[in-house]
């Protein structure tokens, strides 16, 4: 069964600090992996999209990595801001169009 | 910046009633999707739609569900006879391309509450 597991489930960090979120997946076949940010009560917003041939992708203070051999990905957030408080969701696409979502990591950035 | 819009933002209905959730995708997009998120759980794929046909659907998308693009701008999800377990946030998404780089843009969601 296609699964996407994320850790930690939740995380609290101080404003200005860095953090790294983890994602392991068993989705097969594999087309691409995405990281989304979801504010409470809102729709997910895409941060990065990586195919199996890409190892890293950056979007501002967000850097995603992908190891397709071990089926692991990480999202690194640098110099966190209060507005980074949200759920960060790892999403794997087996076909290129349908998406399999993880449960997300709830990040709280504290002043 | 173009965005996906959804109406209503919150829908309350009685069990057994029909509901229609409405979405206006980004205007030049060709691929449309519905997802749902039960409170506290992960987002789940329901259905994808292209060229006036369902492209893919999940096990969740049973005979109680249907989708339609009635007028070239709206994209609707109909639930014929709602059940308590249909209570969830329903997200519409659209994309301009298919395949490995299709970025899906999500709407703000409709919160459906079935009493």
PDB file of C-alpha atoms in Angstrom:
ATOM      1  CA  UNK A   1       0.000   0.000   0.000  1.00  0.00           C
ATOM      2  CA  UNK A   2       1.327   3.460  -0.885  1.00  0.00           C
ATOM      3  CA  UNK A   3       2.256   5.309   2.262  1.00  0.00           C
ATOM      4  CA  UNK A   4       3.931   8.556   3.224  1.00  0.00           C
ATOM      5  CA  UNK A   5       5.220   8.879   6.775  1.00  0.00           C
ATOM      6  CA  UNK A   6       6.400  12.146   8.285  1.00  0.00           C
ATOM      7  CA  UNK A   7       8.321  13.053  11.392  1.00  0.00           C
ATOM      8  CA  UNK A   8       8.188  14.665  13.778  1.00  0.00           C
ATOM      9  CA  UNK A   9       4.427  14.926  14.184  1.00  0.00           C
ATOM     10  CA  UNK A  10       4.851  18.402  15.660  1.00  0.00           C
ATOM     11  CA  UNK A  11       7.703  20.772  16.370  1.00  0.00           C
ATOM     12  CA  UNK A  12       8.188  24.019  18.266  1.00  0.00           C
ATOM     13  CA  UNK A  13      11.166  26.236  17.462  1.00  0.00           C
ATOM     14  CA  UNK A  14      12.236  29.759  18.311  1.00  0.00           C
ATOM     15  CA  UNK A  15      11.983  32.458  15.699  1.00  0.00           C
ATOM     16  CA  UNK A  16      15.192  32.708  13.700  1.00  0.00           C
ATOM     17  CA  UNK A  17      16.199  29.095  14.237  1.00  0.00           C
ATOM     18  CA  UNK A  18      16.498  26.429  11.547  1.00  0.00           C
ATOM     19  CA  UNK A  19      14.646  23.131  11.423  1.00  0.00           C
ATOM     20  CA  UNK A  20      14.461  19.980   9.324  1.00  0.00           C
ATOM     21  CA  UNK A  21      11.381  17.899   8.670  1.00  0.00           C
ATOM     22  CA  UNK A  22      11.537  14.290   7.505  1.00  0.00           C
ATOM     23  CA  UNK A  23       9.511  12.215   5.074  1.00  0.00           C
ATOM     24  CA  UNK A  24       9.715   8.505   4.234  1.00  0.00           C
ATOM     25  CA  UNK A  25       7.600   6.963   1.529  1.00  0.00           C
ATOM     26  CA  UNK A  26       6.754   3.588   0.078  1.00  0.00           C
ATOM     27  CA  UNK A  27       4.860   4.875  -2.941  1.00  0.00           C
ATOM     28  CA  UNK A  28       5.592   2.918  -6.099  1.00  0.00           C
ATOM     29  CA  UNK A  29       5.891   3.663  -8.916  1.00  0.00           C
ATOM     30  CA  UNK A  30       7.344   7.052  -8.140  1.00  0.00           C
ATOM     31  CA  UNK A  31       6.900  10.111 -10.299  1.00  0.00           C
ATOM     32  CA  UNK A  32       7.650  13.079  -8.070  1.00  0.00           C
ATOM     33  CA  UNK A  33       7.717  14.314  -4.487  1.00  0.00           C
ATOM     34  CA  UNK A  34       6.283  17.605  -3.302  1.00  0.00           C
ATOM     35  CA  UNK A  35       6.289  19.616  -0.140  1.00  0.00           C
ATOM     36  CA  UNK A  36       3.249  21.713   0.667  1.00  0.00           C
ATOM     37  CA  UNK A  37       2.581  24.299   3.358  1.00  0.00           C
ATOM     38  CA  UNK A  38      -0.928  24.328   4.792  1.00  0.00           C
ATOM     39  CA  UNK A  39      -2.099  27.101   7.063  1.00  0.00           C
ATOM     40  CA  UNK A  40      -4.910  26.169   9.426  1.00  0.00           C
ATOM     41  CA  UNK A  41      -8.252  26.128   7.598  1.00  0.00           C
ATOM     42  CA  UNK A  42      -6.675  26.820   4.213  1.00  0.00           C
ATOM     43  CA  UNK A  43      -5.722  24.835   1.141  1.00  0.00           C
ATOM     44  CA  UNK A  44      -2.181  23.478   0.702  1.00  0.00           C
ATOM     45  CA  UNK A  45       0.329  25.690  -1.099  1.00  0.00           C
ATOM     46  CA  UNK A  46       3.144  24.119  -3.111  1.00  0.00           C
ATOM     47  CA  UNK A  47       6.700  24.769  -1.927  1.00  0.00           C
ATOM     48  CA  UNK A  48       8.782  22.400  -4.081  1.00  0.00           C
ATOM     49  CA  UNK A  49       8.373  19.628  -6.646  1.00  0.00           C
ATOM     50  CA  UNK A  50      11.179  17.122  -7.298  1.00  0.00           C
ATOM     51  CA  UNK A  51      11.401  14.222  -9.733  1.00  0.00           C
ATOM     52  CA  UNK A  52      13.413  11.108  -8.938  1.00  0.00           C
ATOM     53  CA  UNK A  53      16.481  12.535 -10.715  1.00  0.00           C
ATOM     54  CA  UNK A  54      16.655  15.645  -8.523  1.00  0.00           C
ATOM     55  CA  UNK A  55      18.482  15.612  -5.195  1.00  0.00           C
ATOM     56  CA  UNK A  56      17.703  19.085  -3.957  1.00  0.00           C
ATOM     57  CA  UNK A  57      15.374  21.973  -4.699  1.00  0.00           C
ATOM     58  CA  UNK A  58      15.223  25.367  -3.038  1.00  0.00           C
ATOM     59  CA  UNK A  59      12.488  27.943  -2.745  1.00  0.00           C
ATOM     60  CA  UNK A  60      13.676  30.906  -0.723  1.00  0.00           C
ATOM     61  CA  UNK A  61      14.285  29.765   2.851  1.00  0.00           C
ATOM     62  CA  UNK A  62      12.923  26.299   2.060  1.00  0.00           C
ATOM     63  CA  UNK A  63      15.277  23.575   0.792  1.00  0.00           C
ATOM     64  CA  UNK A  64      14.024  20.103   0.009  1.00  0.00           C
ATOM     65  CA  UNK A  65      16.231  17.061  -0.504  1.00  0.00           C
ATOM     66  CA  UNK A  66      15.379  13.712  -2.015  1.00  0.00           C
ATOM     67  CA  UNK A  67      17.099  10.335  -1.853  1.00  0.00           C
ATOM     68  CA  UNK A  68      15.152   8.118  -4.232  1.00  0.00           C
ATOM     69  CA  UNK A  69      17.246   5.076  -3.316  1.00  0.00           C
ATOM     70  CA  UNK A  70      16.309   5.173   0.356  1.00  0.00           C
ATOM     71  CA  UNK A  71      12.928   6.780  -0.372  1.00  0.00           C
ATOM     72  CA  UNK A  72      13.534   9.642   2.007  1.00  0.00           C
ATOM     73  CA  UNK A  73      13.085  13.369   1.724  1.00  0.00           C
ATOM     74  CA  UNK A  74      13.657  16.298   4.025  1.00  0.00           C
ATOM     75  CA  UNK A  75      12.534  19.909   4.145  1.00  0.00           C
ATOM     76  CA  UNK A  76      14.933  22.363   5.736  1.00  0.00           C
ATOM     77  CA  UNK A  77      13.679  25.773   6.830  1.00  0.00           C
ATOM     78  CA  UNK A  78      16.287  28.397   7.577  1.00  0.00           C
ATOM     79  CA  UNK A  79      15.926  31.526   9.697  1.00  0.00           C
ATOM     80  CA  UNK A  80      12.362  30.667  10.673  1.00  0.00           C
ATOM     81  CA  UNK A  81       9.714  33.371  10.869  1.00  0.00           C
ATOM     82  CA  UNK A  82       6.447  33.493  12.796  1.00  0.00           C
ATOM     83  CA  UNK A  83       4.586  33.147   9.488  1.00  0.00           C
ATOM     84  CA  UNK A  84       6.224  29.763   8.964  1.00  0.00           C
ATOM     85  CA  UNK A  85       3.885  28.338  11.597  1.00  0.00           C
ATOM     86  CA  UNK A  86       1.799  25.841   9.623  1.00  0.00           C
ATOM     87  CA  UNK A  87       1.507  22.186   8.705  1.00  0.00           C
ATOM     88  CA  UNK A  88       4.140  20.973   6.256  1.00  0.00           C
ATOM     89  CA  UNK A  89       2.978  18.091   4.149  1.00  0.00           C
ATOM     90  CA  UNK A  90       5.055  15.662   2.137  1.00  0.00           C
ATOM     91  CA  UNK A  91       3.192  14.489  -0.954  1.00  0.00           C
ATOM     92  CA  UNK A  92       4.261  11.736  -3.326  1.00  0.00           C
ATOM     93  CA  UNK A  93       2.832  11.228  -6.778  1.00  0.00           C
ATOM     94  CA  UNK A  94       2.895   7.720  -8.237  1.00  0.00           C
ATOM     95  CA  UNK A  95       1.414   8.687 -11.567  1.00  0.00           C
ATOM     96  CA  UNK A  96       2.205  12.348 -12.032  1.00  0.00           C
ATOM     97  CA  UNK A  97      -1.322  13.507 -11.347  1.00  0.00           C
ATOM     98  CA  UNK A  98      -2.775  11.720  -8.319  1.00  0.00           C
ATOM     99  CA  UNK A  99      -1.201  12.729  -5.041  1.00  0.00           C
ATOM    100  CA  UNK A 100      -0.605  10.664  -1.894  1.00  0.00           C
ATOM    101  CA  UNK A 101      -0.383  12.908   1.159  1.00  0.00           C
ATOM    102  CA  UNK A 102       1.414  12.438   4.445  1.00  0.00           C
ATOM    103  CA  UNK A 103      -0.215  13.531   7.683  1.00  0.00           C
ATOM    104  CA  UNK A 104       2.054  16.518   7.929  1.00  0.00           C
ATOM    105  CA  UNK A 105       4.343  18.024  10.529  1.00  0.00           C
ATOM    106  CA  UNK A 106       2.770  20.828  12.552  1.00  0.00           C
ATOM    107  CA  UNK A 107       5.393  23.540  13.007  1.00  0.00           C
ATOM    108  CA  UNK A 108       5.003  26.298  15.554  1.00  0.00           C
ATOM    109  CA  UNK A 109       7.497  29.152  15.461  1.00  0.00           C
ATOM    110  CA  UNK A 110       7.588  30.904  18.798  1.00  0.00           C
ATOM    111  CA  UNK A 111       8.747  34.513  19.341  1.00  0.00           C
TER     112      UNK A 111
ATOM    113  CA  UNK B   1      -2.415  36.474  -9.087  1.00  0.00           C
ATOM    114  CA  UNK B   2      -5.006  33.967 -10.333  1.00  0.00           C
ATOM    115  CA  UNK B   3      -6.390  31.603  -7.735  1.00  0.00           C
ATOM    116  CA  UNK B   4      -8.853  28.781  -7.288  1.00  0.00           C
ATOM    117  CA  UNK B   5     -12.042  29.830  -5.536  1.00  0.00           C
ATOM    118  CA  UNK B   6     -14.609  27.665  -3.781  1.00  0.00           C
ATOM    119  CA  UNK B   7     -18.146  28.237  -2.564  1.00  0.00           C
ATOM    120  CA  UNK B   8     -19.604  28.007  -0.053  1.00  0.00           C
ATOM    121  CA  UNK B   9     -16.880  28.268   2.570  1.00  0.00           C
ATOM    122  CA  UNK B  10     -19.040  26.291   5.004  1.00  0.00           C
ATOM    123  CA  UNK B  11     -22.017  24.050   4.258  1.00  0.00           C
ATOM    124  CA  UNK B  12     -24.201  22.462   6.900  1.00  0.00           C
ATOM    125  CA  UNK B  13     -26.641  19.777   5.809  1.00  0.00           C
ATOM    126  CA  UNK B  14     -28.803  17.031   7.195  1.00  0.00           C
ATOM    127  CA  UNK B  15     -27.869  13.396   6.681  1.00  0.00           C
ATOM    128  CA  UNK B  16     -29.406  12.051   3.470  1.00  0.00           C
ATOM    129  CA  UNK B  17     -29.525  15.413   1.741  1.00  0.00           C
ATOM    130  CA  UNK B  18     -27.761  16.210  -1.519  1.00  0.00           C
ATOM    131  CA  UNK B  19     -25.026  18.839  -1.561  1.00  0.00           C
ATOM    132  CA  UNK B  20     -23.174  20.502  -4.392  1.00  0.00           C
ATOM    133  CA  UNK B  21     -19.780  22.032  -3.748  1.00  0.00           C
ATOM    134  CA  UNK B  22     -18.619  24.568  -6.276  1.00  0.00           C
ATOM    135  CA  UNK B  23     -15.183  25.495  -7.529  1.00  0.00           C
ATOM    136  CA  UNK B  24     -13.874  27.970 -10.076  1.00  0.00           C
ATOM    137  CA  UNK B  25     -10.462  26.740 -11.249  1.00  0.00           C
ATOM    138  CA  UNK B  26      -7.771  29.017 -12.622  1.00  0.00           C
ATOM    139  CA  UNK B  27      -9.025  30.110 -16.023  1.00  0.00           C
ATOM    140  CA  UNK B  28      -6.459  28.557 -18.378  1.00  0.00           C
ATOM    141  CA  UNK B  29      -6.095  25.295 -16.460  1.00  0.00           C
ATOM    142  CA  UNK B  30      -7.258  22.037 -17.983  1.00  0.00           C
ATOM    143  CA  UNK B  31      -6.928  19.511 -15.148  1.00  0.00           C
ATOM    144  CA  UNK B  32      -9.191  19.569 -12.131  1.00  0.00           C
ATOM    145  CA  UNK B  33      -9.206  17.673  -8.874  1.00  0.00           C
ATOM    146  CA  UNK B  34     -11.195  17.160  -5.700  1.00  0.00           C
ATOM    147  CA  UNK B  35      -9.651  16.183  -2.373  1.00  0.00           C
ATOM    148  CA  UNK B  36     -11.061  15.848   1.089  1.00  0.00           C
ATOM    149  CA  UNK B  37      -9.563  16.191   4.550  1.00  0.00           C
ATOM    150  CA  UNK B  38     -11.372  14.799   7.544  1.00  0.00           C
ATOM    151  CA  UNK B  39     -10.610  16.826  10.667  1.00  0.00           C
ATOM    152  CA  UNK B  40      -7.222  15.876  12.046  1.00  0.00           C
ATOM    153  CA  UNK B  41      -6.410  13.510   9.198  1.00  0.00           C
ATOM    154  CA  UNK B  42      -4.444  13.708   5.991  1.00  0.00           C
ATOM    155  CA  UNK B  43      -5.660  15.056   2.684  1.00  0.00           C
ATOM    156  CA  UNK B  44      -7.108  12.301   0.469  1.00  0.00           C
ATOM    157  CA  UNK B  45      -7.475  12.250  -3.297  1.00  0.00           C
ATOM    158  CA  UNK B  46     -11.014  11.823  -4.585  1.00  0.00           C
ATOM    159  CA  UNK B  47     -11.052  12.379  -8.331  1.00  0.00           C
ATOM    160  CA  UNK B  48      -9.282  13.990 -11.262  1.00  0.00           C
ATOM    161  CA  UNK B  49     -11.050  15.396 -14.316  1.00  0.00           C
ATOM    162  CA  UNK B  50      -9.840  16.311 -17.780  1.00  0.00           C
ATOM    163  CA  UNK B  51     -11.548  16.972 -21.085  1.00  0.00           C
ATOM    164  CA  UNK B  52     -14.985  16.557 -19.522  1.00  0.00           C
ATOM    165  CA  UNK B  53     -14.190  13.094 -18.236  1.00  0.00           C
ATOM    166  CA  UNK B  54     -13.016  11.534 -15.009  1.00  0.00           C
ATOM    167  CA  UNK B  55      -9.344  10.615 -15.421  1.00  0.00           C
ATOM    168  CA  UNK B  56      -8.788   8.826 -12.136  1.00  0.00           C
ATOM    169  CA  UNK B  57     -10.773   8.242  -8.984  1.00  0.00           C
ATOM    170  CA  UNK B  58     -10.055   6.770  -5.583  1.00  0.00           C
ATOM    171  CA  UNK B  59     -11.925   4.115  -3.637  1.00  0.00           C
ATOM    172  CA  UNK B  60     -13.587   6.905  -1.675  1.00  0.00           C
ATOM    173  CA  UNK B  61     -15.250   8.256  -4.817  1.00  0.00           C
ATOM    174  CA  UNK B  62     -18.170   5.834  -4.937  1.00  0.00           C
ATOM    175  CA  UNK B  63     -21.581   6.096  -6.596  1.00  0.00           C
ATOM    176  CA  UNK B  64     -22.663   8.758  -4.109  1.00  0.00           C
ATOM    177  CA  UNK B  65     -20.199  11.198  -5.661  1.00  0.00           C
ATOM    178  CA  UNK B  66     -20.228  12.848  -9.053  1.00  0.00           C
ATOM    179  CA  UNK B  67     -18.362  15.687 -10.720  1.00  0.00           C
ATOM    180  CA  UNK B  68     -19.332  18.040 -13.468  1.00  0.00           C
ATOM    181  CA  UNK B  69     -18.034  21.015 -15.387  1.00  0.00           C
ATOM    182  CA  UNK B  70     -21.385  22.508 -16.300  1.00  0.00           C
ATOM    183  CA  UNK B  71     -20.442  25.744 -18.005  1.00  0.00           C
ATOM    184  CA  UNK B  72     -16.743  25.919 -18.824  1.00  0.00           C
ATOM    185  CA  UNK B  73     -15.791  27.810 -15.702  1.00  0.00           C
ATOM    186  CA  UNK B  74     -17.307  25.995 -12.722  1.00  0.00           C
ATOM    187  CA  UNK B  75     -16.289  22.545 -11.504  1.00  0.00           C
ATOM    188  CA  UNK B  76     -18.685  20.901  -9.080  1.00  0.00           C
ATOM    189  CA  UNK B  77     -18.683  17.973  -6.688  1.00  0.00           C
ATOM    190  CA  UNK B  78     -22.080  16.493  -5.869  1.00  0.00           C
ATOM    191  CA  UNK B  79     -22.760  14.162  -2.980  1.00  0.00           C
ATOM    192  CA  UNK B  80     -26.171  12.581  -3.544  1.00  0.00           C
ATOM    193  CA  UNK B  81     -27.105  11.368  -0.089  1.00  0.00           C
ATOM    194  CA  UNK B  82     -24.761  12.673   2.560  1.00  0.00           C
ATOM    195  CA  UNK B  83     -23.610  10.549   5.463  1.00  0.00           C
ATOM    196  CA  UNK B  84     -22.172  11.648   8.789  1.00  0.00           C
ATOM    197  CA  UNK B  85     -18.751  10.440   7.691  1.00  0.00           C
ATOM    198  CA  UNK B  86     -18.811  12.817   4.710  1.00  0.00           C
ATOM    199  CA  UNK B  87     -18.148  15.667   7.147  1.00  0.00           C
ATOM    200  CA  UNK B  88     -14.773  17.042   6.051  1.00  0.00           C
ATOM    201  CA  UNK B  89     -12.969  19.872   4.339  1.00  0.00           C
ATOM    202  CA  UNK B  90     -13.245  19.514   0.571  1.00  0.00           C
ATOM    203  CA  UNK B  91     -10.523  21.062  -1.555  1.00  0.00           C
ATOM    204  CA  UNK B  92     -10.663  21.722  -5.256  1.00  0.00           C
ATOM    205  CA  UNK B  93      -7.417  22.015  -7.205  1.00  0.00           C
ATOM    206  CA  UNK B  94      -6.454  22.770 -10.777  1.00  0.00           C
ATOM    207  CA  UNK B  95      -3.334  22.519 -12.891  1.00  0.00           C
ATOM    208  CA  UNK B  96      -2.266  23.568 -16.340  1.00  0.00           C
ATOM    209  CA  UNK B  97      -0.381  20.403 -17.187  1.00  0.00           C
ATOM    210  CA  UNK B  98      -0.380  16.723 -16.437  1.00  0.00           C
ATOM    211  CA  UNK B  99       2.586  14.571 -15.616  1.00  0.00           C
ATOM    212  CA  UNK B 100       5.469  14.843 -13.241  1.00  0.00           C
ATOM    213  CA  UNK B 101       5.672  18.598 -13.027  1.00  0.00           C
ATOM    214  CA  UNK B 102       2.025  19.525 -12.832  1.00  0.00           C
ATOM    215  CA  UNK B 103       1.760  22.024 -10.015  1.00  0.00           C
ATOM    216  CA  UNK B 104      -1.673  21.799  -8.499  1.00  0.00           C
ATOM    217  CA  UNK B 105      -3.149  24.984  -7.092  1.00  0.00           C
ATOM    218  CA  UNK B 106      -5.594  24.434  -4.261  1.00  0.00           C
ATOM    219  CA  UNK B 107      -8.637  26.442  -3.339  1.00  0.00           C
ATOM    220  CA  UNK B 108      -9.387  27.521   0.240  1.00  0.00           C
ATOM    221  CA  UNK B 109     -11.781  24.622   0.758  1.00  0.00           C
ATOM    222  CA  UNK B 110     -15.411  24.076   1.705  1.00  0.00           C
ATOM    223  CA  UNK B 111     -16.088  22.780   5.180  1.00  0.00           C
ATOM    224  CA  UNK B 112     -18.980  20.311   4.978  1.00  0.00           C
ATOM    225  CA  UNK B 113     -20.779  19.443   8.187  1.00  0.00           C
ATOM    226  CA  UNK B 114     -23.358  16.646   8.042  1.00  0.00           C
ATOM    227  CA  UNK B 115     -25.735  16.511  11.005  1.00  0.00           C
TER     228      UNK B 115
END
